[in-house]
XYZ file of C-alpha atoms in Angstrom:
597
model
C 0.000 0.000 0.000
C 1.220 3.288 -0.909
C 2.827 6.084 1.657
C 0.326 8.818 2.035
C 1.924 10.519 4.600
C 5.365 12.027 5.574
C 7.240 11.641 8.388
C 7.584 14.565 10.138
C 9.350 13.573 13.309
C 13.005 14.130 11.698
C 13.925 17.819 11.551
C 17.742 17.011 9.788
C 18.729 17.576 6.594
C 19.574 14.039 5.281
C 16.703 12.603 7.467
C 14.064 15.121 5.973
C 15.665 13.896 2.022
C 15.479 10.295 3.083
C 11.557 10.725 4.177
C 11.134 12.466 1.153
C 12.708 9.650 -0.936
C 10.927 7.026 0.882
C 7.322 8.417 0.217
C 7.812 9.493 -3.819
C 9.307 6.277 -4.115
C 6.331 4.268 -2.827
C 3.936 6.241 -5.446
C 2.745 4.305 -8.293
C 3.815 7.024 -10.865
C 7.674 6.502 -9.431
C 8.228 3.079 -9.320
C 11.192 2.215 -10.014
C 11.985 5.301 -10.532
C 15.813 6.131 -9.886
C 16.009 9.242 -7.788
C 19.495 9.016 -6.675
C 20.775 9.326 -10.722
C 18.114 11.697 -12.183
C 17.118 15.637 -11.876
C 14.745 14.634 -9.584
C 17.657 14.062 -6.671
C 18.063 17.934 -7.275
C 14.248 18.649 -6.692
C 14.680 16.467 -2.987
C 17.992 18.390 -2.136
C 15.610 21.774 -2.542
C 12.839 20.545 -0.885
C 14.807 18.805 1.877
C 16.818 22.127 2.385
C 13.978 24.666 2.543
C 11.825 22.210 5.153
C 15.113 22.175 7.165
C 15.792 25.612 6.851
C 11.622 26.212 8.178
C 11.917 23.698 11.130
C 15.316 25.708 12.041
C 13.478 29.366 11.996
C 10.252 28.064 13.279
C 12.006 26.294 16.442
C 14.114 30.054 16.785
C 10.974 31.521 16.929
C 9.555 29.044 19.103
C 12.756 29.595 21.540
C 12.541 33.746 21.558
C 9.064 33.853 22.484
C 9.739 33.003 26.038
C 12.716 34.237 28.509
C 13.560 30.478 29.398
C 15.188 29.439 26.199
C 15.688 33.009 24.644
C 19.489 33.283 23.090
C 19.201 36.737 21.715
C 19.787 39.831 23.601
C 16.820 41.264 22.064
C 14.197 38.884 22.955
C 15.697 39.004 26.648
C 14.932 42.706 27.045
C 11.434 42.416 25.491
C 10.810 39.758 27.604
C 12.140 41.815 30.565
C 9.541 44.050 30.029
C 6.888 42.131 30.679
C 8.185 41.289 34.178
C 9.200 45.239 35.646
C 12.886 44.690 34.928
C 15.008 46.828 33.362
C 18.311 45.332 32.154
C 21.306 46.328 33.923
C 23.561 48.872 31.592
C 27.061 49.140 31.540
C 28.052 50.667 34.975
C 31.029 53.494 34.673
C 33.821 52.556 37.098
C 33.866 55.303 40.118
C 36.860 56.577 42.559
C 36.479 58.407 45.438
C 38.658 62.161 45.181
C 39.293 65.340 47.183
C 40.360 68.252 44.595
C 42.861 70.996 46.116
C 42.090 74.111 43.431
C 44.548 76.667 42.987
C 42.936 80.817 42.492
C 46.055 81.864 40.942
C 46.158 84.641 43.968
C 42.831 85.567 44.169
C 41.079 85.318 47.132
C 37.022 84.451 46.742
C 34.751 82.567 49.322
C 34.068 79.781 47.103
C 34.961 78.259 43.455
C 32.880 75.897 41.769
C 33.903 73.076 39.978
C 31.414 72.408 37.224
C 29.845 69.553 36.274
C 31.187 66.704 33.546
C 34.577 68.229 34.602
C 36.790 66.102 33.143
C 40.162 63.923 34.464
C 42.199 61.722 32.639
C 44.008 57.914 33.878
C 45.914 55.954 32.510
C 45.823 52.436 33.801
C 47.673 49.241 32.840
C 44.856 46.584 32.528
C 44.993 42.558 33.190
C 45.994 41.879 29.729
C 49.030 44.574 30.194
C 47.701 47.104 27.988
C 47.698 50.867 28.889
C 45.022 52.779 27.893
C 44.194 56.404 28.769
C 40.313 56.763 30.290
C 39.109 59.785 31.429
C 36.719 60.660 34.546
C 34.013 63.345 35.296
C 32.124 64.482 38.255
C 28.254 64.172 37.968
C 27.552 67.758 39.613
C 29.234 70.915 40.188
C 31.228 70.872 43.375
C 31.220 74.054 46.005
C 34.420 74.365 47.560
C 35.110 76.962 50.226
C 38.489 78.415 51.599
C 39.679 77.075 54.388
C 40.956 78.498 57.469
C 44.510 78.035 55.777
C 43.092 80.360 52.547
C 43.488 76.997 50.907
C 40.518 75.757 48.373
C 40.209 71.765 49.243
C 37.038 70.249 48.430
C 35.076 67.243 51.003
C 34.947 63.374 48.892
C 34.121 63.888 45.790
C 33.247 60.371 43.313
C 34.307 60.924 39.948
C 32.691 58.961 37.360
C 34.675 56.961 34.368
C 33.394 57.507 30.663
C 32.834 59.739 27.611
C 29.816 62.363 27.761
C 27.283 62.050 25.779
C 24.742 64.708 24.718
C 21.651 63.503 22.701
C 18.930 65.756 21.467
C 15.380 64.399 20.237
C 12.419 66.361 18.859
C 9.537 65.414 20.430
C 6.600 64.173 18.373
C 3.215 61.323 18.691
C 5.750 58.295 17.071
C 8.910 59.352 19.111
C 11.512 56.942 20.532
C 14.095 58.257 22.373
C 16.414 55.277 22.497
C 20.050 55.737 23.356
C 22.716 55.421 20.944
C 25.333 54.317 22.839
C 25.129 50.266 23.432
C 27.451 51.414 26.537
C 25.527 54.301 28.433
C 25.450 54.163 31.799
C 21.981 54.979 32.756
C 22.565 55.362 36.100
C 24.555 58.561 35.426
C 21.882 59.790 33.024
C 20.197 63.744 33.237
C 16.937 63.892 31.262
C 15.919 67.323 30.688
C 13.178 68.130 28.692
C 13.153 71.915 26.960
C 10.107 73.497 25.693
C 11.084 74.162 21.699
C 13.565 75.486 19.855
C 12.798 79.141 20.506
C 12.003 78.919 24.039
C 14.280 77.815 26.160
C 12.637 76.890 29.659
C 13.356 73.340 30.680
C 12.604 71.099 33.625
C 14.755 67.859 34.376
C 12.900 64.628 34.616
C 13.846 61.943 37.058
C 13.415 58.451 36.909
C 10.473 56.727 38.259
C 10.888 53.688 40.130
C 7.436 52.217 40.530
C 3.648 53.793 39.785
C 2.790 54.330 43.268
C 1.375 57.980 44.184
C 1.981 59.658 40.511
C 0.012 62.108 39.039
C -0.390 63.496 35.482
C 1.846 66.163 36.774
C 4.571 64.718 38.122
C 8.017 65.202 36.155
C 9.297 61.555 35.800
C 10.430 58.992 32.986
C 10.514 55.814 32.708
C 13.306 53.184 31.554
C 13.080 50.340 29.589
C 15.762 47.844 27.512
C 15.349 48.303 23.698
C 17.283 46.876 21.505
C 21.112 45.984 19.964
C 21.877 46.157 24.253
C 20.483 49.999 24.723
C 18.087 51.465 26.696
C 15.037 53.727 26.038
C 13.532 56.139 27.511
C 9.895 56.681 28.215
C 6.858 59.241 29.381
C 3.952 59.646 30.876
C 0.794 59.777 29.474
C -0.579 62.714 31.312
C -2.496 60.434 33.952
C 0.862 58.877 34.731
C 3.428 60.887 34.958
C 3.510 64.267 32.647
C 3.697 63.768 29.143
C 6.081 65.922 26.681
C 4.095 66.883 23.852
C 5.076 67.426 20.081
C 7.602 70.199 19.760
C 9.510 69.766 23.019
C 13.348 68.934 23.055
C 14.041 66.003 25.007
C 17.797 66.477 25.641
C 19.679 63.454 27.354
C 23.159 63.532 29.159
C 25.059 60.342 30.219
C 28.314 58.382 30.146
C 29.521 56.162 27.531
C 31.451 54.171 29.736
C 34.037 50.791 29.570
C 32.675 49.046 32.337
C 35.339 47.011 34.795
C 38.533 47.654 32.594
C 39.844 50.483 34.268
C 38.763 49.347 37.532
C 41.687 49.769 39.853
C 43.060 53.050 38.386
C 44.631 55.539 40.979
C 45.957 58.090 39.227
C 43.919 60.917 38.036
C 44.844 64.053 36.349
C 42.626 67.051 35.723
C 41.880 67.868 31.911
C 40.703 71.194 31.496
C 40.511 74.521 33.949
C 37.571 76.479 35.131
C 36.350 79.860 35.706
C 40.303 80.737 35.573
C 41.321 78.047 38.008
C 43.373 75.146 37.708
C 42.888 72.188 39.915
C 46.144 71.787 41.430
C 45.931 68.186 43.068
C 44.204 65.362 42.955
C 44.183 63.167 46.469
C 42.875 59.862 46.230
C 40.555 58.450 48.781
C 39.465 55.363 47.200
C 40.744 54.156 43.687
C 38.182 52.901 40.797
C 35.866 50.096 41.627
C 32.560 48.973 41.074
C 32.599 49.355 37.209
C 30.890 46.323 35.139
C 29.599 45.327 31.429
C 25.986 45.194 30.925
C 23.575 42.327 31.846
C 24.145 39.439 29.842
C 20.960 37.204 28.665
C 21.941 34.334 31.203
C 21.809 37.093 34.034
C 17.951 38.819 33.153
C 17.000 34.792 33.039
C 17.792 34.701 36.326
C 17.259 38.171 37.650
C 13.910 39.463 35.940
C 11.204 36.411 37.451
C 13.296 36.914 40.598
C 12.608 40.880 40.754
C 9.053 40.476 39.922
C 8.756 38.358 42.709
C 9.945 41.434 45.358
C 6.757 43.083 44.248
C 8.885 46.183 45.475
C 9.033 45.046 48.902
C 12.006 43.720 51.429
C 10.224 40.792 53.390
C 11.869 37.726 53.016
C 15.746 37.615 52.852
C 15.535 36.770 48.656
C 13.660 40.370 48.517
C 16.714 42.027 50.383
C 18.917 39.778 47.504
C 16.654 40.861 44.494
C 15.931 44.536 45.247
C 20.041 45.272 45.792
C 20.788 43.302 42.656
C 18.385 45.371 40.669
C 18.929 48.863 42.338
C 22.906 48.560 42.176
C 24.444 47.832 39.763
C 28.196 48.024 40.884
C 27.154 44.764 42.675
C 28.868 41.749 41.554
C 27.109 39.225 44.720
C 24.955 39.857 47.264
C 23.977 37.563 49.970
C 20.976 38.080 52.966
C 20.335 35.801 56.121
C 18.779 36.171 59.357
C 20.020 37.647 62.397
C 19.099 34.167 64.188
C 21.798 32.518 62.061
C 25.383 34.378 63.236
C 26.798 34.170 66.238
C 25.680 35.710 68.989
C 22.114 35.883 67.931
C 20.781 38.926 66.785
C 16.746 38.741 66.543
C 15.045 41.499 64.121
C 18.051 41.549 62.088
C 18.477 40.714 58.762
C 22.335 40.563 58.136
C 23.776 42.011 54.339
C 26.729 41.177 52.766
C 27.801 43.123 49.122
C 30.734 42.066 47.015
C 31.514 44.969 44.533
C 33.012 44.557 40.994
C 36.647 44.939 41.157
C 37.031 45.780 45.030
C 36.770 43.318 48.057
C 34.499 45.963 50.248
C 31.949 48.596 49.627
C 32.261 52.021 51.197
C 30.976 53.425 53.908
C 28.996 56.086 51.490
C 27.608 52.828 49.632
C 27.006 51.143 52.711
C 24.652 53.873 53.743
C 22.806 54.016 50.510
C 21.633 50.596 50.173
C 20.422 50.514 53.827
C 18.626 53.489 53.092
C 16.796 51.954 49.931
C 15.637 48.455 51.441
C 14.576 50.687 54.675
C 12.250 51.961 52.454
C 10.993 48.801 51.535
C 11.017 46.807 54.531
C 9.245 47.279 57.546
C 9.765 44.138 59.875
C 13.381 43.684 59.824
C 16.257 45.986 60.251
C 18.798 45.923 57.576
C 22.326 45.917 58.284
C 25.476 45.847 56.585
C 28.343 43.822 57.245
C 31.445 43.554 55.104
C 32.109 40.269 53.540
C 34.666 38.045 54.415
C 37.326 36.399 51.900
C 38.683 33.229 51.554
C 41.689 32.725 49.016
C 42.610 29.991 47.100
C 46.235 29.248 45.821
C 46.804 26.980 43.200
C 50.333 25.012 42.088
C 49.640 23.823 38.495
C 51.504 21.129 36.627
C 51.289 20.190 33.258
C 52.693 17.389 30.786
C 52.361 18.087 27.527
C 53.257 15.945 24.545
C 55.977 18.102 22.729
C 55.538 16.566 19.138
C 51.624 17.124 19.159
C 52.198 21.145 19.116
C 54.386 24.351 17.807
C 53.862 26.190 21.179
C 56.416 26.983 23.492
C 56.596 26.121 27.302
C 55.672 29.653 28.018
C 53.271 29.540 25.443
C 51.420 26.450 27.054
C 52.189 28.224 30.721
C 50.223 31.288 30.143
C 47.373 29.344 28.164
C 46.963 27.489 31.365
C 47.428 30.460 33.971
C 44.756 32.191 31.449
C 42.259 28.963 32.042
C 42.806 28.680 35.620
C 41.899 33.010 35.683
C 39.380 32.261 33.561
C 37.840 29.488 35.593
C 37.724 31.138 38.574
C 35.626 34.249 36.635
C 32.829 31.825 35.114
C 32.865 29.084 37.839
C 33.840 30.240 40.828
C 31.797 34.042 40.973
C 30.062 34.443 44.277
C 28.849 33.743 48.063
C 29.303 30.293 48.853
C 30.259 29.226 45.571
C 32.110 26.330 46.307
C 35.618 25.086 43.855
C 35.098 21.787 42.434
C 38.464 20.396 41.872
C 37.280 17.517 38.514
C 36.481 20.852 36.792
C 39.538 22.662 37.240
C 41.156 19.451 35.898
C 39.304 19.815 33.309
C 39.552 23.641 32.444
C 43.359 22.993 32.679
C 43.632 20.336 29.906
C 41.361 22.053 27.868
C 43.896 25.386 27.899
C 45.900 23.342 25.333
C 45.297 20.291 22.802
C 48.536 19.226 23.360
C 48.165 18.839 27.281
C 48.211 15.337 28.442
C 48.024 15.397 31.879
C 47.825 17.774 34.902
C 47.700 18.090 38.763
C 46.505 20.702 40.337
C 47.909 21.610 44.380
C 45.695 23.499 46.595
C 45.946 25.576 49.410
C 43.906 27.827 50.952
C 44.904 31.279 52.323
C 42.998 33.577 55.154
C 44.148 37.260 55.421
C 44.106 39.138 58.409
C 44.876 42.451 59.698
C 45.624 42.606 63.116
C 46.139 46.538 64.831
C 49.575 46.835 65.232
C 51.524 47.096 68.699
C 48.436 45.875 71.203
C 47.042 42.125 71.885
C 44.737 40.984 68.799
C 41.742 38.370 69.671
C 41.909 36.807 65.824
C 39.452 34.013 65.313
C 38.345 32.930 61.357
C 37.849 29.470 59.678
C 39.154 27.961 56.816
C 35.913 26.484 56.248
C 37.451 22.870 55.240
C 38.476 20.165 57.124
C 42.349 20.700 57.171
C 45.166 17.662 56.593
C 45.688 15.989 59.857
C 48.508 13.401 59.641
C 50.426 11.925 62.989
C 53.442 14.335 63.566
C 57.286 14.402 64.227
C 58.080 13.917 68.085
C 59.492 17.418 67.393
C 57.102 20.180 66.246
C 59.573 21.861 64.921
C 60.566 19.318 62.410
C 56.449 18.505 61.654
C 55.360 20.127 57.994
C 53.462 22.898 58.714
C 49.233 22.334 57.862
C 48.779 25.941 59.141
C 51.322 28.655 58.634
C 51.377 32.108 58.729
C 53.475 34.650 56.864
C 56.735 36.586 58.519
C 55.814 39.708 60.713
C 58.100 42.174 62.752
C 57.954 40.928 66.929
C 58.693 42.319 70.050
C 59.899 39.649 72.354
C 61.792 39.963 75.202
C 62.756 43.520 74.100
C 64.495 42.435 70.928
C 62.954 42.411 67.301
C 62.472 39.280 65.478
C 61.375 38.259 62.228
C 58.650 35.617 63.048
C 56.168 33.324 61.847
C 53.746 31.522 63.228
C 53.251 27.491 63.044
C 51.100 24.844 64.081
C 52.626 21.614 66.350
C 50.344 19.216 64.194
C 48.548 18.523 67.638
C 45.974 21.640 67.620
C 48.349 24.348 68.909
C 50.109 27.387 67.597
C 53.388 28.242 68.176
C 55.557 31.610 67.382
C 58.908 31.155 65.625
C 62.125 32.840 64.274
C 64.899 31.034 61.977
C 68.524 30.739 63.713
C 70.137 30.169 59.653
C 68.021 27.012 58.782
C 67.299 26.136 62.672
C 63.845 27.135 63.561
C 63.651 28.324 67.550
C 60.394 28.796 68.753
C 59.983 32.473 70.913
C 56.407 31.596 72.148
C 54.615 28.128 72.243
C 50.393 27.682 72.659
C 49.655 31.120 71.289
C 46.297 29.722 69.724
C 44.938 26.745 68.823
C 43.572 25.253 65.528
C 40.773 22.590 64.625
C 41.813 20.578 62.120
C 38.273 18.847 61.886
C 36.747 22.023 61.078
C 39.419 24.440 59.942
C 38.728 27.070 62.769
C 41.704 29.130 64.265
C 41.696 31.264 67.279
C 44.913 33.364 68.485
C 45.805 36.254 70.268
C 48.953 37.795 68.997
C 50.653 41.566 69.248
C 52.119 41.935 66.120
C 55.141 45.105 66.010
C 54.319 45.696 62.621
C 53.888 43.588 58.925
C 53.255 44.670 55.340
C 50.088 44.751 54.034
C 48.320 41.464 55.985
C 49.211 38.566 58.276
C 48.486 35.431 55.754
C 47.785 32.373 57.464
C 47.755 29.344 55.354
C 46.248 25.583 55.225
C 46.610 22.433 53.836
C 43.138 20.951 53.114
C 42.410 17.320 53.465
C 40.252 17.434 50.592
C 41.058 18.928 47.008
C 37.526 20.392 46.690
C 37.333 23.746 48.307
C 33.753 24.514 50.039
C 32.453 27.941 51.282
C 29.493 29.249 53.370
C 27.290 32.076 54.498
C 29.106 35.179 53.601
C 32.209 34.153 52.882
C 33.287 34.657 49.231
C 36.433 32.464 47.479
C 38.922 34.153 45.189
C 41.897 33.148 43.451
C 45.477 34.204 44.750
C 46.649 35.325 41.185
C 49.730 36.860 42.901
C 51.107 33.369 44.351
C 49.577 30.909 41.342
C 52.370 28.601 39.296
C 52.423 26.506 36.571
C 55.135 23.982 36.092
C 55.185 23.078 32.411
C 56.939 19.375 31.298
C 57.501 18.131 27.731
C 56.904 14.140 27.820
């Protein structure tokens, strides 16, 4: 009996041709036809190619039209739309300033710097490129003479990116959609001017939520667009006041380059003022808190969570959400009860931020996000506390076969240091993310083809910063079980499983450079080196679990360079965090040993 039908449960190319095949061929009018050696195999290639080519835009479309399998950037931000969100932009990288301005002799009561006034830094980024990017402050800054006749300004944040001045005629069909796939809108003015002859204006400013507006109140709203910008939107007269046909809409914002010059600390003034020069720059805080825009896999994740929050801080996930959304500088945030530290703390609910390209926020930011979920929350009471770090350092080796590939040992060296770098960003990215040593294996052979093997040494590192010159209760965790194997009879000749870097000590009236050591039997001992002799200067100092990785100490430490580093050799190769601690790589201390087989 004939094939009436086609099989339509095969969506590839030579599968579509061969159901094709199969049902012409079972047609009275075609038997025996040959349609492998005629015209007619053309005629199935072309039919076979457009069907696949339909199946493959039909299931694209079928993908786009919801946020849960969306690829495109596009379909993300409409989708986002639908759920409150608006996409984070690229956020301009910020350091903290205090401007000394010099009058040239002349003595008034104030000077004003003006705003968008411009600084320049050059910065040597990760890759070792140095690229010039210049700063701007936001507002016009008052600064008044001193009691020394001296013109020093109070903290001043100074903004990184290129300013941007857009113009748009309003009229019934307008969009006013940025240009710039980088703006950040969070440093955006929207000022809307009556026409081109008259010249009064009123600034707009953004509108969080609907609650309490009017037809009369002065506010726009933000939405994502499309090719990764943002657009701008107004009222409609009943919400919010609408411009009307004729008015300029003039926007002002920063074109920024996200995290890259995070970590500058130089800054140089670019221009003068009124006659003034700025004479100094002092810096308080360098760049930080810079990052690219939202990526697809991020509004996935953060635009049903957000419309959850309903714009309220109740449960510890709202706290999480309504941070995440607000500021954007935040690379993690974490939120738990004040039940769960130690001592209790009822009514609480505890906050810890991790910032793009810094460890801690500021006490400026600090305030600022308290303030917003205050707002927002009225059972709990917010508060801030700074996240804690936990380092890891790793000790790569690699064999690689040498005939299986043209690149050199440093070639293969800094392919692997790159994948190790690279793991940590995309695997290893926030609060209690835990390091899951099969995977590193894994990144690490794929950094080269010609990698055959690798092993991969960790150890984990805890910085501390002890006051210098009085006694310092220091108590942290390692958070993994630490090695625990049956020591020397003599401590001093046990390997160490916790050890601490060298500091300056004061003991018995005579400096020492020390270190401190565990015994292997749970206690902590101070020592200095006598050539290769270690001589111990103070025994049971502290004491560490090995079971749980907890160390407690009191030490008076003379003075030390930038930390006290304590580390520990884990018992396991997987590396687990909790709560609000957050693991890094050590990028300063990590090795590769590269081996031709």
């Amino acid at each position: 009996m004939a094939n009436n039908f086609l099989a339509a449960s095969e969506l590839d190319f030579n599968a579509l041709r061969a159901s094709l095949k199969s049902y012409l061929s079972s047609q009275a009018r075609f038997k025996d036809y040959d349609f492998d050696g005629s015209n007619m195999a053309v005629l199935l290639d072309l039919l076979a190619y457009n069907t696949h080519l339909e199946s493959h835009y039909l299931n694209m479309v079928g993908s786009e039209s919801f946020l849960d399998t969306s690829k495109l950037l596009d379909s993300a931000y409409s989708h986002a739309k639908e759920l409150n969100y608006i996409p984070r932009s690229t956020t301009s990288s910020r350091a903290v300033v205090t401007l000394t301005v010099d009058t040239g002799g002349s003595m008034p009561t104030s000077v004003t710097v003006p705003r968008y006034f411009p600084f320049t830094s050059s910065y040597t980024d990760s890759t070792g490129t140095r690229k010039a990017y210049t700063f701007s402050t936001l507002e016009p800054i008052t600064i008044r003479m001193n009691e020394n006749g001296q013109y020093v300004s109070d903290e001043v944040t100074i903004h990184e990116g290129r300013v941007v001045k857009e113009v748009f005629t309003a009229n019934t069909n307008s969009r006013y959609v940025l240009q710039s796939p980088n703006a950040d809108v969070n440093t955006m003015s929207v000022v809307v001017q009556e026409s081109n002859v008259n010249f009064a204006n009123t600034e707009f400013t953004l509108a969080e939520n609907l609650y309490g507006l009017t037809g009369r109140d002065t506010v726009y709203f933000l939405q994502g667009a499309y090719d990764g910008r943002h657009e701008v939107r107004f009222g409609d007269g009943i919400i919010g006041k609408a411009v009307v046909p004729g008015n300029l809409v003039r926007l002002t914002y920063l074109s920024s380059a996200g995290d890259v010059p995070n970590g500058s600390a130089t800054f140089s003034p670019a221009a003068t003022f009124d006659g003034y020069t700025v004479s100094s720059v002092g810096v308080k805080s360098r760049a930080h808190g810079g990052s690219a825009k939202e990526t697809v896999e991020s509004i996935k994740f953060n635009a049903p969570r957000h419309f959850t929050t309903q714009e309220r801080a109740v449960t510890k996930t709202d706290f999480i959400n309504l941070i995440r959304a607000k500021f954007p500088q935040v690379q993690d945030v974490i939120a738990y009860g004040g039940e769960e530290v130690v001592p209790k703390r009822y009514g609480k609910v505890m906050i810890s931020v991790k910032p793009y390209g810094d460890t801690i926020i500021s006490d400026r930011m600090k305030t600022e996000i308290i303030n917003y979920v205050s707002g927002k929350n009225v059972v709990t009471e917010p508060e801030i506390i700074d996240a804690e770090y936990l380092y890891a350092e790793l000790h790569a080796s690699v064999v690689y076969g040498k005939a299986t590939t043209t690149s050199s040992k440093e070639g293969i060296r800094s392919a692997v240091a790159s994948a190790i770098r690279d793991f940590f960003d995309t695997e290893v990215t926030g609060f209690g993310v835990d390091l899951r040593y099969s995977r590193l294996l894994r990144a690490v052979d794929d950094a080269d083809p010609s990698i055959l093997r690798n092993t991969v040494r960790v150890t984990v590192l805890k910085k501390t910063y002890p006051v210098e010159g009085v006694n310092n209760g220091i108590t942290f965790s390692f958070q993994n079980q630490l090695r625990n194997e049956t020591r020397n009879a003599d401590p001093l000749y046990h390997d160490a499983i916790v050890q601490s870097s060298n500091f300056t000590y004061l003991y018995n009236q005579q400096f020492y450079d020390v270190a401190i050591q565990d015994d292997g039997d749970g206690s902590l001992f101070i020592y200095t080196k006598d050539g290769d002799k270690r001589v111990v200067l103070q025994s049971e100092v502290g004491t560490v679990n090995y079971d749980t990785g907890e160390v407690n100490l009191t030490l008076n430490p003379f003075s030390y360079d930038t930390a006290i580093e304590f580390r520990g050799e884990p018992e396991n190769d997987d590396i687990f965090v909790a709560g609000n601690v957050f693991l890094s790589l050590n990028e300063a201390t990590l090795t590769v040993d590269v081996e031709a087989e």
